[in-house]
mmCIF file of C-alpha atoms in Angstrom:
data_model
loop_
_atom_site.group_PDB
_atom_site.id
_atom_site.type_symbol
_atom_site.label_atom_id
_atom_site.label_comp_id
_atom_site.label_asym_id
_atom_site.label_seq_id
_atom_site.Cartn_x
_atom_site.Cartn_y
_atom_site.Cartn_z
ATOM 1 C CA MET A 1 -17.319 -9.736 5.561
ATOM 2 C CA ALA A 2 -19.870 -11.936 6.207
ATOM 3 C CA ALA A 3 -22.039 -10.332 3.470
ATOM 4 C CA GLY A 4 -19.638 -10.088 1.382
ATOM 5 C CA ASP A 5 -19.209 -6.265 1.269
ATOM 6 C CA ALA A 6 -15.843 -6.835 2.024
ATOM 7 C CA ILE A 7 -12.852 -9.017 0.582
ATOM 8 C CA GLY A 8 -10.308 -10.599 2.923
ATOM 9 C CA CYS A 9 -7.429 -12.450 2.197
ATOM 10 C CA PHE A 10 -4.898 -14.452 3.825
ATOM 11 C CA GLY A 11 -0.745 -14.015 3.729
ATOM 12 C CA LEU A 12 1.341 -16.755 4.967
ATOM 13 C CA THR A 13 3.154 -18.258 1.995
ATOM 14 C CA GLU A 14 6.336 -16.584 0.365
ATOM 15 C CA ALA A 15 8.107 -17.557 -2.686
ATOM 16 C CA ASP A 16 11.122 -19.352 -0.827
ATOM 17 C CA PHE A 17 8.899 -20.842 2.147
ATOM 18 C CA GLY A 18 6.326 -22.837 1.340
ATOM 19 C CA SER A 19 5.858 -26.006 3.398
ATOM 20 C CA ASN A 20 8.258 -24.039 6.146
ATOM 21 C CA PRO A 21 6.839 -20.863 6.775
ATOM 22 C CA SER A 22 8.719 -20.497 9.866
ATOM 23 C CA GLY A 23 11.412 -19.334 7.726
ATOM 24 C CA MET A 24 9.373 -16.350 6.400
ATOM 25 C CA ARG A 25 11.314 -13.113 5.675
ATOM 26 C CA THR A 26 8.773 -10.877 5.630
ATOM 27 C CA HIS A 27 9.126 -8.481 8.987
ATOM 28 C CA ALA A 28 7.712 -6.081 10.897
ATOM 29 C CA ARG A 29 9.585 -3.543 12.936
ATOM 30 C CA ARG A 30 8.349 -1.269 15.942
ATOM 31 C CA ASP A 31 8.940 2.366 15.165
ATOM 32 C CA GLY A 32 7.310 4.124 18.098
ATOM 33 C CA GLU A 33 4.095 3.450 18.434
ATOM 34 C CA ASP A 34 3.337 1.925 14.979
ATOM 35 C CA TRP A 35 4.489 -0.728 13.026
ATOM 36 C CA VAL A 36 6.525 -0.937 9.804
ATOM 37 C CA LEU A 37 5.895 -4.116 7.442
ATOM 38 C CA GLU A 38 8.668 -4.949 4.894
ATOM 39 C CA GLY A 39 8.551 -8.050 2.365
ATOM 40 C CA SER A 40 6.240 -10.406 0.302
ATOM 41 C CA LYS A 41 3.711 -12.653 -0.234
ATOM 42 C CA MET A 42 3.146 -15.666 -3.037
ATOM 43 C CA TRP A 43 0.163 -17.805 -3.779
ATOM 44 C CA ILE A 44 -2.561 -15.580 -2.172
ATOM 45 C CA THR A 45 -6.031 -16.236 -2.903
ATOM 46 C CA ASN A 46 -8.225 -12.730 -3.296
ATOM 47 C CA GLY A 47 -5.495 -10.773 -2.830
ATOM 48 C CA ASN A 48 -5.930 -8.737 -5.994
ATOM 49 C CA VAL A 49 -9.621 -8.161 -4.921
ATOM 50 C CA ALA A 50 -9.302 -8.104 -0.957
ATOM 51 C CA ASP A 51 -10.118 -4.817 1.154
ATOM 52 C CA VAL A 52 -7.866 -6.200 4.223
ATOM 53 C CA ALA A 53 -5.160 -8.675 4.370
ATOM 54 C CA VAL A 54 -4.084 -10.979 7.214
ATOM 55 C CA VAL A 55 -0.568 -10.947 7.051
ATOM 56 C CA TRP A 56 1.728 -12.837 9.232
ATOM 57 C CA ALA A 57 5.461 -11.355 9.715
ATOM 58 C CA GLN A 58 8.583 -12.366 12.051
ATOM 59 C CA THR A 59 8.817 -9.638 14.658
ATOM 60 C CA ASP A 60 11.176 -9.460 17.711
ATOM 61 C CA ASP A 61 8.891 -11.266 19.354
ATOM 62 C CA ARG A 62 8.435 -14.428 17.405
ATOM 63 C CA ILE A 63 6.309 -14.644 14.300
ATOM 64 C CA ARG A 64 2.813 -11.965 14.904
ATOM 65 C CA GLY A 65 -0.539 -11.357 12.619
ATOM 66 C CA PHE A 66 -1.395 -8.149 10.995
ATOM 67 C CA VAL A 67 -4.677 -6.791 9.995
ATOM 68 C CA VAL A 68 -3.073 -4.983 6.572
ATOM 69 C CA PRO A 69 -6.080 -2.633 4.719
ATOM 70 C CA THR A 70 -5.377 -2.980 1.087
ATOM 71 C CA ASP A 71 -5.278 0.879 0.659
ATOM 72 C CA THR A 72 -2.610 1.520 3.245
ATOM 73 C CA PRO A 73 0.369 3.086 1.711
ATOM 74 C CA GLY A 74 2.987 0.629 0.877
ATOM 75 C CA PHE A 75 0.697 -1.972 0.254
ATOM 76 C CA GLN A 76 0.721 -3.375 -3.179
ATOM 77 C CA ALA A 77 -1.269 -6.950 -4.954
ATOM 78 C CA ASN A 78 0.341 -8.017 -8.592
ATOM 79 C CA GLU A 79 -1.876 -10.537 -9.789
ATOM 80 C CA ILE A 80 -0.617 -14.108 -11.179
ATOM 81 C CA HIS A 81 -1.308 -14.560 -14.634
ATOM 82 C CA LYS A 82 -0.580 -17.961 -17.121
ATOM 83 C CA LYS A 83 -2.190 -20.866 -14.399
ATOM 84 C CA MET A 84 -3.530 -23.437 -15.739
ATOM 85 C CA SER A 85 -5.344 -24.171 -12.865
ATOM 86 C CA LEU A 86 -7.898 -22.297 -10.684
ATOM 87 C CA ARG A 87 -8.189 -19.762 -12.998
ATOM 88 C CA ALA A 88 -11.714 -18.944 -11.573
ATOM 89 C CA SER A 89 -10.045 -17.444 -9.053
ATOM 90 C CA VAL A 90 -7.915 -14.431 -8.427
ATOM 91 C CA THR A 91 -4.306 -15.244 -7.091
ATOM 92 C CA SER A 92 -1.763 -12.784 -6.465
ATOM 93 C CA GLU A 93 1.986 -11.548 -5.230
ATOM 94 C CA LEU A 94 1.439 -9.179 -1.892
ATOM 95 C CA VAL A 95 4.210 -6.876 -1.367
ATOM 96 C CA PHE A 96 4.809 -4.375 1.439
ATOM 97 C CA ASP A 97 7.315 -1.611 0.851
ATOM 98 C CA GLY A 98 6.947 0.281 4.296
ATOM 99 C CA VAL A 99 3.769 -0.562 5.329
ATOM 100 C CA ARG A 100 3.047 1.467 7.979
ATOM 101 C CA LEU A 101 0.390 0.454 10.479
ATOM 102 C CA PRO A 102 -1.220 1.778 13.582
ATOM 103 C CA ALA A 103 -0.643 -0.372 17.004
ATOM 104 C CA ASP A 104 -3.724 -2.259 17.257
ATOM 105 C CA VAL A 105 -3.887 -4.060 13.901
ATOM 106 C CA VAL A 106 -1.726 -6.523 15.542
ATOM 107 C CA LEU A 107 -3.781 -9.647 16.587
ATOM 108 C CA PRO A 108 -3.277 -10.345 20.266
ATOM 109 C CA GLU A 109 -2.111 -13.247 22.230
ATOM 110 C CA VAL A 110 -1.081 -15.331 19.957
ATOM 111 C CA SER A 111 2.858 -15.549 18.529
ATOM 112 C CA GLY A 112 4.538 -18.136 16.842
ATOM 113 C CA LEU A 113 2.880 -20.049 14.140
ATOM 114 C CA ARG A 114 0.055 -21.623 15.903
ATOM 115 C CA GLY A 115 -1.893 -18.536 15.025
ATOM 116 C CA PRO A 116 -1.663 -19.115 11.363
ATOM 117 C CA LEU A 117 -1.887 -22.870 11.467
ATOM 118 C CA SER A 118 -5.070 -22.843 13.398
ATOM 119 C CA CYS A 119 -6.571 -21.236 10.717
ATOM 120 C CA LEU A 120 -5.530 -23.142 8.134
ATOM 121 C CA ASN A 121 -6.939 -25.879 10.226
ATOM 122 C CA GLU A 122 -10.038 -24.396 9.600
ATOM 123 C CA ALA A 123 -9.489 -24.151 5.851
ATOM 124 C CA ARG A 124 -8.298 -27.357 5.609
ATOM 125 C CA PHE A 125 -11.552 -28.933 7.002
ATOM 126 C CA GLY A 126 -13.197 -27.421 4.361
ATOM 127 C CA ILE A 127 -11.222 -28.629 1.655
ATOM 128 C CA VAL A 128 -11.488 -32.470 3.286
ATOM 129 C CA PHE A 129 -15.389 -32.040 2.177
ATOM 130 C CA GLY A 130 -14.934 -29.751 -0.880
ATOM 131 C CA THR A 131 -12.782 -32.136 -2.670
ATOM 132 C CA LEU A 132 -15.528 -34.739 -2.738
ATOM 133 C CA GLY A 133 -17.680 -32.320 -4.465
ATOM 134 C CA ALA A 134 -15.312 -32.047 -7.457
ATOM 135 C CA ALA A 135 -15.126 -35.379 -7.605
ATOM 136 C CA ARG A 136 -19.004 -36.398 -7.471
ATOM 137 C CA ASP A 137 -19.176 -33.958 -10.264
ATOM 138 C CA CYS A 138 -16.266 -35.466 -12.427
ATOM 139 C CA LEU A 139 -18.188 -39.123 -11.509
ATOM 140 C CA GLU A 140 -21.642 -38.110 -11.894
ATOM 141 C CA THR A 141 -20.547 -36.595 -15.482
ATOM 142 C CA ALA A 142 -18.763 -39.618 -16.808
ATOM 143 C CA ILE A 143 -21.093 -42.142 -15.666
ATOM 144 C CA ASN A 144 -24.336 -39.722 -17.449
ATOM 145 C CA TYR A 145 -21.874 -39.661 -20.457
ATOM 146 C CA SER A 146 -20.973 -43.137 -20.263
ATOM 147 C CA ILE A 147 -24.801 -44.248 -20.229
ATOM 148 C CA ASP A 148 -25.189 -42.147 -23.603
ATOM 149 C CA ARG A 149 -21.827 -42.771 -25.752
ATOM 150 C CA GLU A 150 -22.284 -46.246 -27.250
ATOM 151 C CA GLN A 151 -19.108 -47.857 -29.398
ATOM 152 C CA PHE A 152 -18.947 -51.518 -30.746
ATOM 153 C CA ASP A 153 -23.542 -50.827 -30.452
ATOM 154 C CA LYS A 154 -23.959 -50.537 -26.648
ATOM 155 C CA PRO A 155 -22.762 -48.047 -24.129
ATOM 156 C CA ILE A 156 -19.626 -48.087 -23.264
ATOM 157 C CA ALA A 157 -21.511 -48.306 -19.291
ATOM 158 C CA ALA A 158 -22.062 -51.652 -20.006
ATOM 159 C CA PHE A 159 -18.353 -52.762 -20.646
ATOM 160 C CA GLN A 160 -17.037 -54.430 -17.636
ATOM 161 C CA LEU A 161 -13.484 -52.577 -18.045
ATOM 162 C CA THR A 162 -16.072 -48.725 -17.288
ATOM 163 C CA GLN A 163 -18.054 -50.219 -14.828
ATOM 164 C CA LYS A 164 -14.997 -51.525 -12.823
ATOM 165 C CA LYS A 165 -13.608 -47.772 -13.016
ATOM 166 C CA PHE A 166 -16.957 -46.584 -11.724
ATOM 167 C CA ALA A 167 -17.164 -49.210 -8.757
ATOM 168 C CA ASP A 168 -13.805 -48.460 -7.527
ATOM 169 C CA MET A 169 -14.528 -44.642 -8.235
ATOM 170 C CA ALA A 170 -17.795 -44.738 -5.935
ATOM 171 C CA LEU A 171 -15.804 -47.017 -3.172
ATOM 172 C CA GLU A 172 -12.837 -43.942 -2.574
ATOM 173 C CA LEU A 173 -15.719 -41.111 -2.424
ATOM 174 C CA GLY A 174 -17.965 -42.957 -0.340
ATOM 175 C CA LYS A 175 -15.409 -43.730 1.902
ATOM 176 C CA GLY A 176 -13.927 -39.956 1.695
ATOM 177 C CA MET A 177 -17.148 -38.694 2.326
ATOM 178 C CA LEU A 178 -17.680 -41.400 5.356
ATOM 179 C CA LEU A 179 -14.282 -39.743 6.721
ATOM 180 C CA ALA A 180 -15.399 -36.299 6.196
ATOM 181 C CA LEU A 181 -18.721 -36.843 8.061
ATOM 182 C CA HIS A 182 -16.997 -38.481 11.006
ATOM 183 C CA LEU A 183 -14.090 -35.791 10.816
ATOM 184 C CA GLY A 184 -17.111 -33.181 10.929
ATOM 185 C CA ARG A 185 -18.769 -34.478 13.874
ATOM 186 C CA LEU A 186 -15.928 -34.760 16.005
ATOM 187 C CA LYS A 187 -15.258 -31.255 14.894
ATOM 188 C CA ASP A 188 -18.856 -30.256 16.155
ATOM 189 C CA GLU A 189 -18.062 -31.683 19.895
ATOM 190 C CA HIS A 190 -14.900 -29.743 19.358
ATOM 191 C CA LEU A 191 -12.669 -33.066 19.558
ATOM 192 C CA VAL A 192 -10.768 -33.018 16.318
ATOM 193 C CA ARG A 193 -7.317 -33.078 16.247
ATOM 194 C CA PRO A 194 -5.395 -31.361 13.685
ATOM 195 C CA GLU A 195 -3.583 -34.812 12.643
ATOM 196 C CA GLN A 196 -6.987 -36.307 12.035
ATOM 197 C CA VAL A 197 -7.828 -33.157 9.237
ATOM 198 C CA SER A 198 -4.706 -33.965 7.742
ATOM 199 C CA LEU A 199 -5.697 -37.424 7.364
ATOM 200 C CA GLY A 200 -8.747 -35.836 5.610
ATOM 201 C CA LYS A 201 -7.104 -33.510 3.668
ATOM 202 C CA LEU A 202 -4.458 -36.493 2.266
ATOM 203 C CA ASN A 203 -6.839 -38.976 1.328
ATOM 204 C CA ASN A 204 -9.596 -36.965 -0.070
ATOM 205 C CA ALA A 205 -7.307 -34.269 -2.003
ATOM 206 C CA ARG A 206 -5.433 -37.442 -3.341
ATOM 207 C CA GLU A 207 -8.638 -39.631 -4.253
ATOM 208 C CA ALA A 208 -10.456 -36.495 -5.881
ATOM 209 C CA LEU A 209 -7.874 -36.293 -8.134
ATOM 210 C CA ALA A 210 -7.405 -39.844 -8.959
ATOM 211 C CA ILE A 211 -11.113 -39.810 -9.838
ATOM 212 C CA ALA A 212 -10.796 -36.924 -11.874
ATOM 213 C CA ARG A 213 -8.089 -37.910 -14.108
ATOM 214 C CA GLU A 214 -9.986 -41.755 -14.397
ATOM 215 C CA CYS A 215 -13.037 -39.767 -15.456
ATOM 216 C CA ARG A 216 -11.250 -37.649 -18.169
ATOM 217 C CA GLY A 217 -10.432 -40.612 -19.848
ATOM 218 C CA ILE A 218 -13.805 -42.185 -19.792
ATOM 219 C CA LEU A 219 -14.801 -38.667 -21.713
ATOM 220 C CA GLY A 220 -12.469 -39.728 -24.132
ATOM 221 C CA GLY A 221 -11.816 -36.553 -26.775
ATOM 222 C CA ASN A 222 -14.588 -34.460 -24.940
ATOM 223 C CA GLY A 223 -12.688 -34.903 -21.673
ATOM 224 C CA ILE A 224 -10.627 -32.190 -22.560
ATOM 225 C CA THR A 225 -13.181 -29.699 -23.494
ATOM 226 C CA LEU A 226 -14.875 -27.418 -21.299
ATOM 227 C CA GLU A 227 -17.946 -28.322 -22.356
ATOM 228 C CA TYR A 228 -17.809 -30.452 -19.980
ATOM 229 C CA PRO A 229 -16.471 -30.082 -15.902
ATOM 230 C CA ILE A 230 -13.737 -32.953 -15.866
ATOM 231 C CA ILE A 231 -10.484 -31.370 -16.761
ATOM 232 C CA ARG A 232 -11.613 -28.042 -15.781
ATOM 233 C CA HIS A 233 -11.891 -30.107 -11.907
ATOM 234 C CA MET A 234 -8.765 -32.257 -12.673
ATOM 235 C CA ASN A 235 -6.360 -29.171 -13.209
ATOM 236 C CA ASN A 236 -7.680 -27.038 -10.097
ATOM 237 C CA LEU A 237 -7.385 -30.308 -8.136
ATOM 238 C CA GLU A 238 -3.565 -30.443 -8.773
ATOM 239 C CA SER A 239 -3.829 -26.463 -6.956
ATOM 240 C CA VAL A 240 -5.881 -28.257 -4.138
ATOM 241 C CA PHE A 241 -3.454 -31.136 -4.152
ATOM 242 C CA THR A 242 -0.471 -28.833 -3.194
ATOM 243 C CA TYR A 243 -2.219 -25.784 -1.209
ATOM 244 C CA GLU A 244 -3.100 -25.880 2.185
ATOM 245 C CA GLY A 245 -0.463 -28.452 3.393
ATOM 246 C CA THR A 246 1.008 -30.322 0.494
ATOM 247 C CA ASN A 247 0.354 -34.067 0.124
ATOM 248 C CA GLU A 248 4.005 -35.121 1.426
ATOM 249 C CA MET A 249 3.230 -32.849 4.183
ATOM 250 C CA HIS A 250 0.145 -34.402 5.785
ATOM 251 C CA THR A 251 1.729 -37.662 4.840
ATOM 252 C CA LEU A 252 4.509 -36.665 7.538
ATOM 253 C CA VAL A 253 1.844 -35.229 10.126
ATOM 254 C CA VAL A 254 0.348 -38.406 10.057
ATOM 255 C CA GLY A 255 4.164 -39.890 9.754
ATOM 256 C CA GLU A 256 4.494 -38.318 13.276
ATOM 257 C CA ALA A 257 1.320 -38.830 14.923
ATOM 258 C CA LEU A 258 2.054 -42.607 14.169
ATOM 259 C CA THR A 259 5.952 -42.303 14.964
ATOM 260 C CA GLY A 260 5.902 -39.574 17.558
ATOM 261 C CA ILE A 261 8.979 -38.686 15.131
ATOM 262 C CA ALA A 262 8.712 -35.405 13.006
ATOM 263 C CA ALA A 263 10.517 -36.303 9.927
ATOM 264 C CA TYR A 264 10.874 -32.759 8.780
ATOM 265 C CA ARG A 265 12.671 -30.932 11.529
ATOM 266 C CA MET B 1 -30.306 -51.728 -18.084
ATOM 267 C CA THR B 2 -32.744 -53.527 -16.200
ATOM 268 C CA ARG B 3 -32.838 -50.940 -12.935
ATOM 269 C CA PRO B 4 -32.575 -47.169 -12.932
ATOM 270 C CA PRO B 5 -28.744 -45.493 -12.006
ATOM 271 C CA GLN B 6 -28.439 -44.650 -8.352
ATOM 272 C CA SER B 7 -26.398 -41.746 -7.483
ATOM 273 C CA PRO B 8 -22.648 -42.482 -5.557
ATOM 274 C CA PHE B 9 -23.868 -40.840 -2.655
ATOM 275 C CA GLY B 10 -26.854 -42.942 -2.701
ATOM 276 C CA LEU B 11 -25.283 -45.814 -3.015
ATOM 277 C CA PHE B 12 -23.999 -45.194 0.501
ATOM 278 C CA ALA B 13 -27.288 -43.923 1.522
ATOM 279 C CA ILE B 14 -25.058 -40.648 2.566
ATOM 280 C CA ASP B 15 -28.259 -38.686 3.337
ATOM 281 C CA HIS B 16 -29.411 -40.899 6.504
ATOM 282 C CA LEU B 17 -26.052 -39.531 8.206
ATOM 283 C CA LEU B 18 -27.372 -35.624 7.912
ATOM 284 C CA SER B 19 -29.794 -33.913 10.153
ATOM 285 C CA GLU B 20 -32.781 -32.143 8.170
ATOM 286 C CA GLU B 21 -31.036 -29.152 8.956
ATOM 287 C CA GLU B 22 -27.880 -29.975 7.409
ATOM 288 C CA ARG B 23 -29.909 -31.416 4.024
ATOM 289 C CA ALA B 24 -31.496 -28.327 3.635
ATOM 290 C CA ILE B 25 -28.269 -25.991 3.924
ATOM 291 C CA ARG B 26 -26.341 -28.709 0.818
ATOM 292 C CA ASP B 27 -29.665 -28.095 -1.364
ATOM 293 C CA VAL B 28 -29.855 -24.502 -1.281
ATOM 294 C CA VAL B 29 -26.287 -23.920 -2.060
ATOM 295 C CA ARG B 30 -26.437 -26.881 -4.785
ATOM 296 C CA GLU B 31 -29.290 -24.816 -6.211
ATOM 297 C CA PHE B 32 -27.220 -21.405 -6.137
ATOM 298 C CA VAL B 33 -24.434 -23.416 -7.680
ATOM 299 C CA ASP B 34 -26.834 -24.812 -10.860
ATOM 300 C CA SER B 35 -28.095 -21.105 -11.263
ATOM 301 C CA GLU B 36 -25.424 -18.900 -10.598
ATOM 302 C CA ILE B 37 -22.039 -20.969 -11.032
ATOM 303 C CA ARG B 38 -22.844 -23.311 -13.575
ATOM 304 C CA PRO B 39 -24.281 -21.430 -16.250
ATOM 305 C CA HIS B 40 -21.090 -19.060 -16.236
ATOM 306 C CA ILE B 41 -17.586 -20.869 -15.152
ATOM 307 C CA ALA B 42 -16.533 -22.252 -17.984
ATOM 308 C CA ASP B 43 -16.204 -19.011 -19.898
ATOM 309 C CA TRP B 44 -14.544 -17.228 -16.156
ATOM 310 C CA PHE B 45 -12.485 -20.519 -16.383
ATOM 311 C CA GLU B 46 -11.626 -19.707 -20.205
ATOM 312 C CA GLU B 47 -11.390 -16.161 -19.576
ATOM 313 C CA GLY B 48 -9.152 -16.511 -16.153
ATOM 314 C CA LYS B 49 -11.693 -13.687 -14.848
ATOM 315 C CA ILE B 50 -14.451 -13.855 -12.018
ATOM 316 C CA PRO B 51 -16.976 -10.910 -10.888
ATOM 317 C CA ALA B 52 -14.860 -11.664 -7.494
ATOM 318 C CA ARG B 53 -17.001 -8.558 -6.087
ATOM 319 C CA GLU B 54 -20.641 -9.458 -7.211
ATOM 320 C CA LEU B 55 -19.704 -12.519 -6.549
ATOM 321 C CA ALA B 56 -18.863 -12.334 -2.857
ATOM 322 C CA LYS B 57 -22.147 -10.198 -2.496
ATOM 323 C CA ASP B 58 -23.742 -12.696 -3.520
ATOM 324 C CA LEU B 59 -21.925 -15.532 -1.832
ATOM 325 C CA GLY B 60 -22.656 -13.140 1.467
ATOM 326 C CA THR B 61 -26.769 -13.170 0.585
ATOM 327 C CA LEU B 62 -26.100 -17.040 0.505
ATOM 328 C CA GLY B 63 -25.038 -16.954 3.902
ATOM 329 C CA VAL B 64 -21.785 -19.123 3.288
ATOM 330 C CA LEU B 65 -19.436 -16.822 4.648
ATOM 331 C CA GLY B 66 -18.466 -17.317 7.848
ATOM 332 C CA MET B 67 -21.184 -19.443 8.258
ATOM 333 C CA HIS B 68 -19.585 -22.427 10.830
ATOM 334 C CA LEU B 69 -18.481 -18.487 12.957
ATOM 335 C CA GLU B 70 -21.204 -16.856 15.685
ATOM 336 C CA GLY B 71 -22.088 -13.131 15.808
ATOM 337 C CA TYR B 72 -21.090 -10.533 13.741
ATOM 338 C CA GLY B 73 -23.686 -11.368 11.178
ATOM 339 C CA CYS B 74 -22.584 -14.931 11.128
ATOM 340 C CA GLN B 75 -24.867 -17.905 11.104
ATOM 341 C CA GLY B 76 -22.870 -20.301 13.601
ATOM 342 C CA THR B 77 -24.046 -23.657 11.332
ATOM 343 C CA SER B 78 -22.416 -26.919 12.074
ATOM 344 C CA ALA B 79 -19.275 -27.776 10.873
ATOM 345 C CA VAL B 80 -20.657 -30.728 8.947
ATOM 346 C CA ALA B 81 -23.017 -28.288 7.286
ATOM 347 C CA TYR B 82 -20.216 -26.024 6.644
ATOM 348 C CA GLY B 83 -18.397 -28.515 4.885
ATOM 349 C CA LEU B 84 -21.615 -30.102 2.802
ATOM 350 C CA ALA B 85 -21.388 -26.162 1.853
ATOM 351 C CA CYS B 86 -17.752 -26.304 0.957
ATOM 352 C CA LEU B 87 -18.683 -29.743 -1.146
ATOM 353 C CA GLU B 88 -21.629 -28.202 -3.106
ATOM 354 C CA LEU B 89 -19.349 -24.886 -3.798
ATOM 355 C CA GLU B 90 -16.395 -26.891 -5.033
ATOM 356 C CA ALA B 91 -18.908 -29.116 -6.929
ATOM 357 C CA GLY B 92 -19.127 -26.057 -8.928
ATOM 358 C CA ASP B 93 -15.699 -25.081 -8.866
ATOM 359 C CA SER B 94 -12.649 -25.392 -6.870
ATOM 360 C CA GLY B 95 -11.673 -21.459 -6.941
ATOM 361 C CA ILE B 96 -15.139 -20.226 -5.501
ATOM 362 C CA ARG B 97 -14.853 -22.718 -3.100
ATOM 363 C CA SER B 98 -11.397 -21.141 -2.622
ATOM 364 C CA LEU B 99 -12.774 -17.457 -2.404
ATOM 365 C CA VAL B 100 -15.215 -19.124 0.678
ATOM 366 C CA SER B 101 -12.566 -20.704 2.524
ATOM 367 C CA VAL B 102 -10.291 -18.061 2.599
ATOM 368 C CA GLN B 103 -13.019 -15.150 3.499
ATOM 369 C CA GLY B 104 -14.628 -17.757 5.763
ATOM 370 C CA SER B 105 -12.157 -19.948 7.406
ATOM 371 C CA LEU B 106 -8.723 -17.955 7.255
ATOM 372 C CA ALA B 107 -9.420 -13.853 7.242
ATOM 373 C CA MET B 108 -12.798 -14.062 9.051
ATOM 374 C CA TYR B 109 -11.479 -16.913 11.637
ATOM 375 C CA VAL B 110 -8.683 -14.762 13.049
ATOM 376 C CA ARG B 111 -10.368 -11.593 13.523
ATOM 377 C CA HIS B 112 -13.641 -13.568 15.163
ATOM 378 C CA PRO B 113 -14.533 -12.419 18.455
ATOM 379 C CA ARG B 114 -15.713 -16.248 19.176
ATOM 380 C CA VAL B 115 -12.150 -17.651 18.471
ATOM 381 C CA ARG B 116 -9.435 -17.120 20.934
ATOM 382 C CA LEU B 117 -6.633 -16.377 18.251
ATOM 383 C CA GLY B 118 -7.543 -12.599 17.871
ATOM 384 C CA GLY B 119 -8.508 -12.479 21.501
ATOM 385 C CA ALA B 120 -12.412 -10.923 21.445
ATOM 386 C CA GLU B 121 -11.176 -7.629 20.409
ATOM 387 C CA ALA B 122 -14.418 -6.657 19.789
ATOM 388 C CA GLY B 123 -13.722 -3.128 19.171
ATOM 389 C CA VAL B 124 -11.145 -3.354 16.857
ATOM 390 C CA ALA B 125 -14.000 -6.002 14.745
ATOM 391 C CA ALA B 126 -16.172 -3.381 15.234
ATOM 392 C CA ALA B 127 -13.829 -0.752 13.165
ATOM 393 C CA HIS B 128 -13.701 -3.162 10.506
ATOM 394 C CA GLY B 129 -17.634 -4.073 9.939
ATOM 395 C CA CYS B 130 -17.658 -8.021 10.409
ATOM 396 C CA TRP B 131 -14.597 -8.203 11.513
#
């Protein structure tokens, strides 16, 4: 997989269980030595191109993870179309209709949500940085555009209103990067906690989306075409704002850290 | 204008916080995005299609799939270096970064012998290649 010869996907979210995966309906039952998987997963990145799927399912022993080769009989991936965001990405529904699996595909030593949530913490860490890339691309595009674009016989970059937008956006981008690097150094020392990754995901996804929207306005009509990257980033960031823990869930994780009270239970 | 403009990260002197290796990894990923993603991304987005197989191989050759993991052909870079790679990939497109996140942080992370989750099942791992 490191070489990219095989592609993987990760099935946790279901159509009716997004922020609350503990209610998932996909289940696996023992049948002799085998496992038999039934159910479905939704919003699965790479689903239709994956060679192998990591699927989380209810069992008699809490939630367990299963490594499912996608050519196993009963496994089906249906691509989700008509998306207006992440259009340069494959998103799928996975359906398991009596998918029979040998005993050794179950992930050992982990049951309950600790398994998938520790994976999500890894991916969220990447998003803490990633969102800043989309925001930087928007801001640099808008600054360059504003220096070239003239209205009222001067570059729109020379207007105080434009400069205030740039100053505010650069502050949020830079602060987000300082936070990301701080979390990264903590992670390299194995000290970063999940609620700290939530701080980063909450802030950086929110601010990146705000920066993309502000930059879209600076480009005027040109901001809505794919000739410039901004509306593409803006639409993509709507997904990033939601996936890997919604803005609301990360807010509540931070709220729980500050008060000791979990508001979502 | 009386002075040349500074980049937003330049204004914050972000490079000062990065090691030489981290800057080098960032630059390699940025060059990949400039040459392999930017020329095509608007068309991929408009058509709603990506050459996922070829992209996965190219990203594997670049070394970003599971780059912060160790063993099984993974590089074992710092978390910060992985973060910087994600930043540069998402400067290209969130969808491309999503492909890499799901592969490296979700699917490969689960099965990787280095991490407790999945429990160092080297035998099972070998059966699935890098797994």
